[in-house]
Structures are given as structure tokens and as C-alpha cells.
mmCIF file of C-alpha atoms in Angstrom:
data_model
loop_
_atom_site.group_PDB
_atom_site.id
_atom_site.type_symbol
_atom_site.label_atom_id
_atom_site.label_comp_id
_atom_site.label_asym_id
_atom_site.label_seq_id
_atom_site.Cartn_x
_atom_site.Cartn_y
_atom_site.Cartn_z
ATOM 1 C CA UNK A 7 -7.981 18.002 20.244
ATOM 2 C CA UNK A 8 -7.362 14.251 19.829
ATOM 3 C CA UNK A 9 -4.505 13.288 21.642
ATOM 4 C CA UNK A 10 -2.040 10.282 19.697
ATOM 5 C CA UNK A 11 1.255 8.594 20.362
ATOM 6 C CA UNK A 12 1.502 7.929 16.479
ATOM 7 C CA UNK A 13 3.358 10.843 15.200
ATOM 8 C CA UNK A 14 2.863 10.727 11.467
ATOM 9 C CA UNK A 15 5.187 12.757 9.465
ATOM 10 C CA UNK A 16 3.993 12.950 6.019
ATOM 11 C CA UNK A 17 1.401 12.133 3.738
ATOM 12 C CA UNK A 18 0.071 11.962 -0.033
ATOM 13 C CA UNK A 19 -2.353 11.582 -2.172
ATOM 14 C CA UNK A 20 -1.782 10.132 -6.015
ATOM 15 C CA UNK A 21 -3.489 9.226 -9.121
ATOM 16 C CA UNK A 22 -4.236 5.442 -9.759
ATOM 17 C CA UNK A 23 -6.280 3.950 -12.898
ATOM 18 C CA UNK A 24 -9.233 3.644 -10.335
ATOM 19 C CA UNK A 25 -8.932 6.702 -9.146
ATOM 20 C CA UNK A 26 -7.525 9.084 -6.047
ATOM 21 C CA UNK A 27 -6.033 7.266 -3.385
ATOM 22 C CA UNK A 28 -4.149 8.922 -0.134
ATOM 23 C CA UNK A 29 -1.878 6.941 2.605
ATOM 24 C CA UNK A 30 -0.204 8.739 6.222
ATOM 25 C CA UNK A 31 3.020 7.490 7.284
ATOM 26 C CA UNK A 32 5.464 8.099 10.540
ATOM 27 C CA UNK A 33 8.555 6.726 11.316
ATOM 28 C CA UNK A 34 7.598 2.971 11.915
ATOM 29 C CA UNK A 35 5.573 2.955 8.749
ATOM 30 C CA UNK A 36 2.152 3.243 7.262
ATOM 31 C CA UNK A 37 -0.918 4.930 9.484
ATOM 32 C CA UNK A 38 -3.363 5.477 7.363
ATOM 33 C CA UNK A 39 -4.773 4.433 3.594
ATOM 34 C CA UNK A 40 -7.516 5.914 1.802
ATOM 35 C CA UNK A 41 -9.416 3.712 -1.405
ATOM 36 C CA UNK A 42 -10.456 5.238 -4.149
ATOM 37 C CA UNK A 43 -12.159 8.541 -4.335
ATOM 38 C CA UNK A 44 -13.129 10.664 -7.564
ATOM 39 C CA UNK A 45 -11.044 13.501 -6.766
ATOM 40 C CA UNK A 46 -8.069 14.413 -4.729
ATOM 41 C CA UNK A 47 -9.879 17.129 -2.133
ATOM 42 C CA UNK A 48 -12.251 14.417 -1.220
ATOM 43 C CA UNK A 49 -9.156 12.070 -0.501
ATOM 44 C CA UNK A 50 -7.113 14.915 1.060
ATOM 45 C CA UNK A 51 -9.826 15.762 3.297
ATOM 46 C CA UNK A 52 -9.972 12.347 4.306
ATOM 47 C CA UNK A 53 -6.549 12.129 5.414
ATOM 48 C CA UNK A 54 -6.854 15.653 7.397
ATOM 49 C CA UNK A 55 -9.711 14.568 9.147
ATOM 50 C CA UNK A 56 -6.967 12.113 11.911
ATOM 51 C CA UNK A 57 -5.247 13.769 13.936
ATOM 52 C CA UNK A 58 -1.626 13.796 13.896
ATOM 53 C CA UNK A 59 -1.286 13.916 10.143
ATOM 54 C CA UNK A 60 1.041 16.383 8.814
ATOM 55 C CA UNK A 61 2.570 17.540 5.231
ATOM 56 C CA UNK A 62 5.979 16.404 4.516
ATOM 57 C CA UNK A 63 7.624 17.184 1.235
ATOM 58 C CA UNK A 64 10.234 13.727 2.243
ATOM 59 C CA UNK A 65 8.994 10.442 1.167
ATOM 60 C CA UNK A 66 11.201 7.632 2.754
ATOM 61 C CA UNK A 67 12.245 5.141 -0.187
ATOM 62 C CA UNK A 68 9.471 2.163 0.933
ATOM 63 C CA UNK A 69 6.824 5.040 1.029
ATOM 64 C CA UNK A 70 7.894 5.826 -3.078
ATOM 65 C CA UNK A 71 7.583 2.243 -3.553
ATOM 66 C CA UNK A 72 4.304 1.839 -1.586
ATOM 67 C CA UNK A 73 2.848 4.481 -4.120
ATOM 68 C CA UNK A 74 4.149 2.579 -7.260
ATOM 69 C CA UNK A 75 3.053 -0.833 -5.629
ATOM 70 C CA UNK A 76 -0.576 0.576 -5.050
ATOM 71 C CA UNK A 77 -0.630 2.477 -8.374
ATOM 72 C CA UNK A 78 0.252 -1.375 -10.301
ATOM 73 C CA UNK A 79 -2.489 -3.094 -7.677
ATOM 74 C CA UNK A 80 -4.819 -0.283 -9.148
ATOM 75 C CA UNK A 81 -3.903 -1.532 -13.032
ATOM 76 C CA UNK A 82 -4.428 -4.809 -12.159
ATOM 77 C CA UNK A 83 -1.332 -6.728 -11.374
ATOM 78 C CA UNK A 84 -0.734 -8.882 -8.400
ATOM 79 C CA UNK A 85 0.847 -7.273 -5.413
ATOM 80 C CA UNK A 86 1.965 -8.616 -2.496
ATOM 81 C CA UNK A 87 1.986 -5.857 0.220
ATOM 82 C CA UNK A 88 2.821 -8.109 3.482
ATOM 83 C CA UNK A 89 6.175 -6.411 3.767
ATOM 84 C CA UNK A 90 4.954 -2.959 4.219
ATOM 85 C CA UNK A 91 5.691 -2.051 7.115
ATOM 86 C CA UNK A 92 2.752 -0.759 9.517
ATOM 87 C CA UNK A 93 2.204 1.404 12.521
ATOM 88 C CA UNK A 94 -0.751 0.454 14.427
ATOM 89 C CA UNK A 95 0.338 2.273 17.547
ATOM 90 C CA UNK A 96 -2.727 1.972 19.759
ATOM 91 C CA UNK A 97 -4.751 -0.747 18.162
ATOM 92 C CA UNK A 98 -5.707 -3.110 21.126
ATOM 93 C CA UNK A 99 -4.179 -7.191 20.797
ATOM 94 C CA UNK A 100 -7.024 -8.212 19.584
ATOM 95 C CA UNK A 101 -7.200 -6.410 16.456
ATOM 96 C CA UNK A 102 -3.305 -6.667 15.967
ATOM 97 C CA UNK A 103 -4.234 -10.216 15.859
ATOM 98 C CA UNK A 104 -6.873 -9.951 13.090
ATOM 99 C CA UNK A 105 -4.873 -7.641 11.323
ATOM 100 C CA UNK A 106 -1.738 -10.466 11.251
ATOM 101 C CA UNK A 107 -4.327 -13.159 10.244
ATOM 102 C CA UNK A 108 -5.665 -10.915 8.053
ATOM 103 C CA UNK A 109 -1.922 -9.931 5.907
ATOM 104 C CA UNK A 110 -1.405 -13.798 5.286
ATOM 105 C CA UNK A 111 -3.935 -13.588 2.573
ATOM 106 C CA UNK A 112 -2.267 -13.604 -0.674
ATOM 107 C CA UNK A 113 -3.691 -11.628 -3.880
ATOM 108 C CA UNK A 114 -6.664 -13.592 -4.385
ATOM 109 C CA UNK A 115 -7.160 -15.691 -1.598
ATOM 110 C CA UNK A 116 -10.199 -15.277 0.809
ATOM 111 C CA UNK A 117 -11.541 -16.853 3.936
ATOM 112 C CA UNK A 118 -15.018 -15.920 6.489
ATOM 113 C CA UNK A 119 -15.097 -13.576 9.479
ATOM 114 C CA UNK A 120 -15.258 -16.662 11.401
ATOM 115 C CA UNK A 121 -12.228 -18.604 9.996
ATOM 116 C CA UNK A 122 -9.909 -15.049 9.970
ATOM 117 C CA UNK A 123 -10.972 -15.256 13.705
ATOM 118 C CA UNK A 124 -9.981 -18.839 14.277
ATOM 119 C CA UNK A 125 -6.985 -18.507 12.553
ATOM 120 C CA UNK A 126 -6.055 -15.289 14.949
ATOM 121 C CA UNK A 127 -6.609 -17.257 17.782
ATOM 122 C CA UNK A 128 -10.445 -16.423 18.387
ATOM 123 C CA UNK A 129 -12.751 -18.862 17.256
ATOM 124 C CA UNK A 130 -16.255 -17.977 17.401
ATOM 125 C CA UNK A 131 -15.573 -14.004 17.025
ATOM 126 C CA UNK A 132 -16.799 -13.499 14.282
ATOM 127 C CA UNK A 133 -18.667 -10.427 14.332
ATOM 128 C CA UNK A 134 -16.523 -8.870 16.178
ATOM 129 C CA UNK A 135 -13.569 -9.709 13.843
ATOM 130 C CA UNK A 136 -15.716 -7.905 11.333
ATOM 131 C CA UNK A 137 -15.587 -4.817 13.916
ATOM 132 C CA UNK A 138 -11.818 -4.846 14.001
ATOM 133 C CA UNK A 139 -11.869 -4.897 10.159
ATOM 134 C CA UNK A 140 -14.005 -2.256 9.882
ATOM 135 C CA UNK A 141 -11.756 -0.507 11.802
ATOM 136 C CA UNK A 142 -8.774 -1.204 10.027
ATOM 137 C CA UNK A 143 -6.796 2.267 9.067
ATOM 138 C CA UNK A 144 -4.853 0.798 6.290
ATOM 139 C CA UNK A 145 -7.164 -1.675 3.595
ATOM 140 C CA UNK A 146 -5.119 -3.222 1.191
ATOM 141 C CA UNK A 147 -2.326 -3.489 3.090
ATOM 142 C CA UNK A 148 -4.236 -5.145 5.455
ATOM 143 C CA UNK A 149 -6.561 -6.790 3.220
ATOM 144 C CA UNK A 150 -9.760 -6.540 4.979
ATOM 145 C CA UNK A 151 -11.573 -6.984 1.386
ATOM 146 C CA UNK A 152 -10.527 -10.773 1.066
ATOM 147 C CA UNK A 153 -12.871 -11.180 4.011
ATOM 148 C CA UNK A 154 -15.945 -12.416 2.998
ATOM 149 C CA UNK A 155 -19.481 -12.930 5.300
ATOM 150 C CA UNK A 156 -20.464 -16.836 5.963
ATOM 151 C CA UNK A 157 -21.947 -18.531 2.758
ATOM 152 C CA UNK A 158 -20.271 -17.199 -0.104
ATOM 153 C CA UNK A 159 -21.341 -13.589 0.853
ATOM 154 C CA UNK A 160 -19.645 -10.813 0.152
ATOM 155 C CA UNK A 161 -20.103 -8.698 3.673
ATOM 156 C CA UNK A 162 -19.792 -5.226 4.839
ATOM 157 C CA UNK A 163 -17.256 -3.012 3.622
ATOM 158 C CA UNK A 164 -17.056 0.396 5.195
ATOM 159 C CA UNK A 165 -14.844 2.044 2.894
ATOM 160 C CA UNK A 166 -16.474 4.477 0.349
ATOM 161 C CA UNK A 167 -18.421 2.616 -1.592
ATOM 162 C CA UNK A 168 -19.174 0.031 0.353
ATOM 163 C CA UNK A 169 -19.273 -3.983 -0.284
ATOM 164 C CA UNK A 170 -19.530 -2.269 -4.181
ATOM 165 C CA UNK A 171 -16.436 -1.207 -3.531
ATOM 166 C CA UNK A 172 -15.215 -4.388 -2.372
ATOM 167 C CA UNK A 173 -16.693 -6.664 -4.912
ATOM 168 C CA UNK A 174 -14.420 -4.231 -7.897
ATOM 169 C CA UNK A 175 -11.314 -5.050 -5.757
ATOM 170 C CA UNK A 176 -12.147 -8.787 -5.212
ATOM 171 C CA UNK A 177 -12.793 -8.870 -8.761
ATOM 172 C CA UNK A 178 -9.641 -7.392 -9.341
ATOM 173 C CA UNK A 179 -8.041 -10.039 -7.999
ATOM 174 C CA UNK A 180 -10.169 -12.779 -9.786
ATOM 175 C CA UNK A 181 -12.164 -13.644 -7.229
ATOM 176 C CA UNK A 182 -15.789 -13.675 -7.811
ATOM 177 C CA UNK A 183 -18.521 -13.228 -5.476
ATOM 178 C CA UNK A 184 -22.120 -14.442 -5.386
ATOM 179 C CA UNK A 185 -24.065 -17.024 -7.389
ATOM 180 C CA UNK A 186 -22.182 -18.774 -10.224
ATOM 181 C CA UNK A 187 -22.950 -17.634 -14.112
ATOM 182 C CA UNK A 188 -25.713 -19.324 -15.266
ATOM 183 C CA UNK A 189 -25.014 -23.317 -17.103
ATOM 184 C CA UNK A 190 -23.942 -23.403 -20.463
ATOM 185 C CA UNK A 191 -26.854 -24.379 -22.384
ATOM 186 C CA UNK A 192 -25.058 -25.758 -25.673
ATOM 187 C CA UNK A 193 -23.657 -28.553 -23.907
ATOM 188 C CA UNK A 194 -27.267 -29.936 -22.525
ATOM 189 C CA UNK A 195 -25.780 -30.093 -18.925
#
């Protein structure tokens, strides 16, 4: 058995307009948070598969706001989730880093591997800031999906559905990804 100095106390999984979505909590704040899923086993069984995560009937106040903040994110409205408090009991400095770099991104805004890792302090890490994001137990609240690969591209994404998955949520946001729409012809530009 996995041995962990996070002791998470509750979780749940809800409905959102894009589908089942899951987060862990203890008492310092959020552990984990699952992205969409079709159905709730899939998400549930997700969440079961850390150790240390338990069923708790008691949702702390920010956790019942968390839920309603994710569930408006998921309907399209601009969230700002840098106050939710985290627990990344654990994660080495280097990825605390990343991840801090990483929650200044406001709804909408991206930057490259390599400028999220200048900005934590560790230019020319690049790939290995992609690493720590794909490591990351809580996406959207640490926005690893604003992250985009060098060029424009839009990168790995190891969530389920993969950079797919992460082009719907940029999207959501209004960001675009890959070559622009083709010239208006009308115009003769």
C-alpha cells in the first residue's frame, strides 16, 4: 500500500454540461481533479485509484463553491480559480514552481513550456516543465491546458482525451489553436 502524508478527507463526483467530473480534498484544500468523463463510475474509479482518498458526506463551504465554480467553467463562463486553495503535499520545488507560474494564467491567456519555465525561474526547462504538468493532480485549477508546445502548437495533454481534450477547453476559453481560418475571399485580400 502507497504510503502519503496528504490525508484527504472527502471526495465527489458531479454532473457538468461537458460531462462527469470528480475532485479529492483534505484539510489544506484540493488533492485531486478529474476532467470530463462520460459517466460517473469511470470518474469515481478514477478518484479511488490514489491512495488516501476517502468518502466524506461533509463538504467544507469553498469545496460547495469549487463544484458550482467548475460546473459554470463547464457552461462556459469565465472563472477565475487562483484562490482555490491547493494541497500539493509532496510535489518536489520544482513543480510547486511550475504549478505557481502556471495559476497566474487568467481565463484565456496562454504562454509555451519554455516561457511557463522562465517565468518559474527555469529557463531552458522546457520539457521538463511539460513533465511537471503532466503530472499535475489538479488541471484547471492549475491550468496546465493554457500551456501550449513552441510555435503555436497545441502540445500534449495527458488527461482523457488528450490534446482533443485540451483544444475543447482552450476553445472554451476563446482561444484558438492551430492555423488561422482561411482569408476572406469577398474582400480580394
Amino acid at each position: 500500500m502507497e504510503s502519503t502524508s496528504q490525508a484527504t478527507v472527502g471526495h465527489a463526483v458531479f454532473e457538468t454540461v461537458i460531462g462527469f467530473m470528480g475532485i479529492a480534498w483534505s484539510e489544506a484544500g484540493l488533492t485531486r481533479l478529474c476532467l470530463p468523463q462520460r459517466n460517473r463510475d469511470a470518474v469515481e474509479r478514477r478518484l479511488l485509484h490514489h491512495a488516501g482518498i476517502a468518502a466524506s458526506s461533509a463538504r467544507p463551504q469553498w469545496v460547495t463553491e469549487l463544484i458550482a465554480s467548475i460546473q459554470a467553467y463547464a457552461a462556459g463562463e469565465d472563472v477565475d480559480f487562483s484562490g482555490v486553495p491547493v494541497d500539493l503535499t509532496g510535489v518536489d520545488d520544482f513543480r510547486l514552481a511550475i504549478y505557481d507560474a502556471a495559476r497566474k494564467l487568467a481565463f484565456g491567456e496562454t504562454t509555451t513550456y519554455g516561457e511557463l519555465a522562465r517565468r518559474a525561474g527555469h529557463a531552458g526547462l522546457a520539457r521538463e516543465t511539460g513533465a511537471a504538468l503532466g503530472a499535475n493532480p489538479v488541471p484547471l485549477v492549475i491550468p496546465c491546458h493554457r500551456i501550449l508546445a513552441a510555435g503555436g502548437k497545441i502540445g500534449g495533454f495527458s488527461a482523457p482525451g488528450g490534446s482533443t481534450t485540451k483544444e475543447k477547453m482552450l476553445a472554451m476559453e476563446g482561444v484558438r489553436v492551430g492555423p488561422p481560418p482561411p482569408a476572406q475571399v469577398s474582400f480580394g485580400f
